[in-house]
Amino acid sequence: MKPTEFFQSHPVFRHEEFVEAHSGSGDRSPLTSQAALRQHVAAGNLIHVRRGIYAVVPRGMPADTASVDPYLLATKLTDDGVVAFHAALQFHGKVYSMWHRFHYLTRHRVRSFSFRNSEFVPVLAPVKLRSSSDLGGEVVERSYAGGTVRVTTLERALVDLLDQPSKGGGWEEIWRSLETVEFFDLDAVTRYALRIDSALTAARVGFFLEQHRESLMVEDHYLDALRKRAPSQAAYLDPAREPGRLVPGWNLVVPEEVLNRRWEEAI
């Protein structure tokens, strides 16, 4: 495949993807492919984002100011990258506040990376899910901005944010963002929450669903399944062990701010 043909369908790509496509049936060596990449970077057709990662410069745009789609980039930063947490909600158009920080799931230990005023933060998939090909499921591929984004579903984003709330920007941001979602597949939410195998996460998810029981049409059997996995002793909703009120059934100490959604009082 000619480089220009490859660039048309790969706005952001990994080095090995280009080498495989460019070599075709093996007629070109990896060195030839590398030389082609260098030539296109020098000509201003490509941005060398970081080692092994390239982005195509839109026609007529200078390379030093051309934008690179952050969701495509997060997907390509590792060979298994999946846009997740608040960034997943943002991709799906369901956030309270727009961020320039993009968390992505991976099974690789890599460092955070900043590019064009955006920060890309890798998060290791949960140990119990890391060996599965889809990092535990509830991952979809979406055609986007001329390429393909791997991203968690809204259902997994809900559970992941309650499992690791530090990736959500505080309880108000998490609650307000999740409340913009009109519908969740509650079978998927419950199945994935139980797959993580964390009593605290099961309680957090169950509490959220119970608090939004009417708006999300949550039936008893979803709550019952999660309640069976709730902690046997009192646990804190907040990782910083912020004091609050014990919610019966979930053995969860919930801060008054969350219990009564006090941020609504300022509206």
Coordinates of C-alpha atoms in Angstrom, one line a residue:
M1 CA 0.0 0.0 0.0
K2 CA 1.2 3.5 -0.8
P3 CA 1.8 5.7 2.2
T4 CA -0.8 8.3 1.1
E5 CA -3.4 5.6 0.8
F6 CA -2.7 4.4 4.3
F7 CA -2.8 7.9 5.7
Q8 CA -6.3 8.5 4.3
S9 CA -7.7 5.8 6.6
H10 CA -5.4 6.1 9.5
P11 CA -5.4 9.6 10.9
V12 CA -3.4 8.4 13.9
F13 CA -1.4 5.2 13.7
R14 CA 1.3 3.0 15.3
H15 CA 4.6 2.4 13.6
E16 CA 4.0 -1.4 13.2
E17 CA 0.6 -0.8 11.6
F18 CA 2.2 1.3 8.8
V19 CA 5.1 -1.2 8.3
E20 CA 2.7 -4.1 7.9
A21 CA 0.5 -2.2 5.4
H22 CA 3.4 -0.6 3.5
S23 CA 5.4 -3.9 3.2
G24 CA 2.4 -5.6 1.5
S25 CA 3.5 -9.1 0.6
G26 CA 7.0 -8.4 1.9
D27 CA 8.2 -6.5 -1.1
R28 CA 9.5 -3.6 1.1
S29 CA 11.8 -3.9 4.1
P30 CA 11.0 -2.3 7.5
L31 CA 13.9 0.1 6.8
T32 CA 12.2 1.3 3.6
S33 CA 9.0 1.9 5.6
Q34 CA 10.9 3.8 8.2
A35 CA 12.6 5.9 5.6
A36 CA 9.1 6.7 4.1
L37 CA 7.9 7.9 7.5
R38 CA 10.9 10.1 8.0
Q39 CA 10.3 11.7 4.6
H40 CA 6.7 12.4 5.3
V41 CA 7.5 13.9 8.7
A42 CA 10.1 16.1 7.1
A43 CA 7.6 17.2 4.4
G44 CA 5.1 18.2 7.0
N45 CA 2.6 15.5 6.1
L46 CA 3.0 13.7 9.4
I47 CA 3.5 14.6 13.1
H48 CA 5.8 12.3 15.0
V49 CA 3.8 12.4 18.2
R50 CA 6.1 10.2 20.3
R51 CA 8.1 7.1 19.7
G52 CA 6.2 4.8 17.4
I53 CA 3.1 7.0 17.1
Y54 CA 2.3 9.3 14.2
A55 CA -0.6 11.5 13.2
V56 CA -1.6 12.7 9.8
V57 CA -1.5 16.5 9.2
P58 CA -4.7 17.7 7.4
R59 CA -4.1 19.2 4.0
G60 CA -3.3 22.9 4.2
M61 CA -2.5 22.9 7.9
P62 CA 1.0 23.5 9.4
A63 CA 2.3 20.5 11.3
D64 CA 3.3 22.5 14.3
T65 CA -0.3 23.7 15.0
A66 CA -2.4 20.9 13.5
S67 CA -4.8 19.3 16.0
V68 CA -4.7 15.6 16.8
D69 CA -7.9 13.9 17.9
P70 CA -7.3 12.9 21.6
Y71 CA -9.6 9.8 21.5
L72 CA -7.8 8.4 18.5
L73 CA -4.5 9.1 20.1
A74 CA -5.4 7.5 23.4
T75 CA -6.5 4.4 21.5
K76 CA -3.1 4.2 19.8
L77 CA -0.7 5.0 22.7
T78 CA -0.6 1.3 23.4
D79 CA -1.5 -1.6 21.2
D80 CA -4.5 -2.4 23.5
G81 CA -5.5 1.2 24.6
V82 CA -9.2 1.7 25.5
V83 CA -10.6 5.2 26.3
A84 CA -12.1 4.9 29.8
F85 CA -13.5 6.6 32.9
H86 CA -14.4 10.2 32.5
A87 CA -12.9 10.3 29.0
A88 CA -15.3 7.5 27.9
L89 CA -18.3 9.5 29.2
Q90 CA -16.9 12.5 27.4
F91 CA -16.5 10.5 24.1
H92 CA -20.1 9.4 24.4
G93 CA -21.2 13.1 25.1
K94 CA -22.2 12.5 28.7
V95 CA -20.2 14.7 31.0
Y96 CA -20.9 17.6 33.2
S97 CA -17.5 19.3 32.6
M98 CA -15.2 18.9 29.6
W99 CA -11.6 17.8 30.4
H100 CA -8.3 17.8 28.7
R101 CA -7.2 14.7 30.7
F102 CA -7.8 11.4 29.0
H103 CA -7.5 8.1 30.9
Y104 CA -7.1 4.9 28.9
L105 CA -7.0 1.3 30.0
T106 CA -4.1 -0.9 29.1
R107 CA -2.3 -4.0 30.3
H108 CA 1.1 -2.4 29.8
R109 CA 3.0 -0.3 32.4
V110 CA 3.6 3.0 30.6
R111 CA 4.0 6.6 31.7
S112 CA 1.6 9.5 31.4
F113 CA 2.1 11.6 28.4
S114 CA 1.2 15.2 27.5
F115 CA 0.6 16.5 24.0
R116 CA -0.9 19.7 22.7
N117 CA -2.4 20.8 26.0
S118 CA -3.9 17.3 26.7
E119 CA -2.8 14.8 29.2
F120 CA -3.0 11.0 28.5
V121 CA -3.0 8.9 31.6
P122 CA -2.7 5.1 31.4
V123 CA -4.5 2.9 33.9
L124 CA -3.8 -0.7 34.4
A125 CA -6.9 -2.8 33.9
P126 CA -8.0 -4.7 37.0
V127 CA -5.8 -7.7 37.7
K128 CA -8.7 -10.2 37.4
L129 CA -9.6 -8.7 34.0
R130 CA -6.1 -8.0 32.6
S131 CA -5.6 -11.3 30.9
S132 CA -8.8 -11.2 28.8
S133 CA -8.5 -10.1 25.2
D134 CA -11.0 -7.2 25.8
L135 CA -9.7 -6.2 29.3
G136 CA -12.8 -7.5 30.9
G137 CA -15.5 -6.6 28.4
E138 CA -17.9 -3.8 27.7
V139 CA -15.5 -2.4 25.2
V140 CA -16.7 -1.2 21.8
E141 CA -15.0 0.1 18.6
R142 CA -16.5 3.2 17.0
S143 CA -15.7 4.9 13.7
Y144 CA -14.7 8.4 14.5
A145 CA -12.8 11.3 12.9
G146 CA -11.7 9.1 10.0
G147 CA -10.3 6.4 12.3
T148 CA -11.4 3.9 15.0
V149 CA -11.7 4.6 18.7
R150 CA -11.7 1.8 21.3
V151 CA -13.8 2.9 24.2
T152 CA -15.7 1.5 27.2
T153 CA -19.4 1.5 27.1
L154 CA -21.5 3.8 29.3
E155 CA -22.2 0.8 31.5
R156 CA -18.6 0.0 32.1
A157 CA -17.7 3.7 32.6
L158 CA -20.3 3.9 35.4
V159 CA -18.8 1.0 37.2
D160 CA -15.2 2.0 36.5
L161 CA -15.7 5.5 37.9
L162 CA -17.3 4.1 41.1
D163 CA -14.6 1.5 41.4
Q164 CA -11.8 4.2 40.9
P165 CA -13.5 7.5 41.7
S166 CA -10.1 9.3 41.6
K167 CA -10.4 9.1 37.8
G168 CA -13.7 11.1 37.8
G169 CA -12.8 14.4 39.4
G170 CA -14.8 14.2 42.6
W171 CA -18.3 13.0 43.5
E172 CA -20.2 16.0 42.1
E173 CA -18.6 15.6 38.7
I174 CA -19.2 11.8 38.7
W175 CA -22.8 12.1 39.8
R176 CA -23.6 15.0 37.5
S177 CA -22.0 13.3 34.6
L178 CA -23.7 9.9 35.1
E179 CA -27.0 11.7 35.6
T180 CA -26.8 13.0 32.0
V181 CA -27.2 9.4 30.8
E182 CA -30.9 8.6 30.2
F183 CA -30.6 4.8 30.0
F184 CA -28.2 2.1 31.1
D185 CA -28.3 -1.5 30.2
L186 CA -28.6 -2.6 33.9
D187 CA -27.9 -6.3 33.0
A188 CA -24.5 -5.1 31.7
V189 CA -23.9 -2.8 34.6
T190 CA -24.6 -5.6 37.2
R191 CA -22.7 -8.2 35.3
Y192 CA -19.6 -6.1 35.0
A193 CA -19.8 -4.8 38.6
L194 CA -19.8 -8.3 39.9
R195 CA -17.0 -9.4 37.5
I196 CA -14.6 -6.9 39.2
D197 CA -15.2 -8.9 42.4
S198 CA -15.0 -6.0 44.9
A199 CA -17.5 -5.7 47.7
L200 CA -16.9 -2.0 48.0
T201 CA -17.5 -1.4 44.2
A202 CA -20.7 -3.6 44.3
A203 CA -22.0 -1.4 47.2
R204 CA -21.1 1.9 45.5
V205 CA -22.8 0.8 42.2
G206 CA -25.8 -0.5 44.2
F207 CA -26.1 2.7 46.1
F208 CA -26.0 4.8 43.0
L209 CA -28.6 2.7 41.3
E210 CA -30.9 2.8 44.3
Q211 CA -30.6 6.5 44.6
H212 CA -31.6 6.8 40.9
R213 CA -34.1 4.0 41.0
E214 CA -37.0 5.9 39.5
S215 CA -35.1 7.7 36.7
L216 CA -33.2 4.6 35.6
M217 CA -36.1 2.2 36.2
V218 CA -34.0 -0.1 38.4
E219 CA -35.8 -3.3 39.4
D220 CA -35.3 -5.1 42.7
H221 CA -33.3 -8.1 41.3
Y222 CA -30.4 -5.8 40.2
L223 CA -30.2 -4.3 43.6
D224 CA -30.5 -7.7 45.3
A225 CA -27.6 -9.2 43.2
L226 CA -25.4 -6.3 44.2
R227 CA -26.5 -6.2 47.8
K228 CA -25.4 -9.8 48.2
R229 CA -21.8 -8.7 47.4
A230 CA -21.8 -5.6 49.6
P231 CA -19.3 -5.4 52.5
S232 CA -20.1 -7.3 55.6
Q233 CA -18.8 -4.4 57.7
A234 CA -19.2 -0.7 57.3
A235 CA -17.0 0.8 54.5
Y236 CA -16.6 4.3 53.2
L237 CA -17.9 5.5 49.9
D238 CA -15.0 8.0 49.7
P239 CA -11.4 6.7 49.4
A240 CA -10.3 9.4 51.8
R241 CA -12.8 8.0 54.4
E242 CA -14.8 11.2 54.5
P243 CA -17.4 10.9 57.3
G244 CA -21.1 10.6 56.6
R245 CA -24.2 8.6 57.3
L246 CA -24.3 4.8 57.2
V247 CA -26.7 3.6 54.5
P248 CA -28.5 0.4 55.6
G249 CA -28.3 -2.5 53.2
W250 CA -25.1 -1.4 51.6
N251 CA -22.9 -1.0 54.7
L252 CA -21.7 2.2 53.1
V253 CA -20.8 5.4 54.9
V254 CA -21.9 8.1 52.4
P255 CA -20.9 11.8 52.8
E256 CA -23.9 14.1 53.3
E257 CA -22.9 16.0 50.1
V258 CA -23.5 12.9 48.1
L259 CA -26.4 11.5 50.1
N260 CA -28.4 14.7 49.7
R261 CA -26.7 15.9 46.5
R262 CA -26.0 19.2 48.1
W263 CA -24.4 20.7 45.0
E264 CA -28.0 21.1 43.7
E265 CA -28.6 23.6 46.5
A266 CA -26.3 26.1 44.8
I267 CA -28.3 26.1 41.6

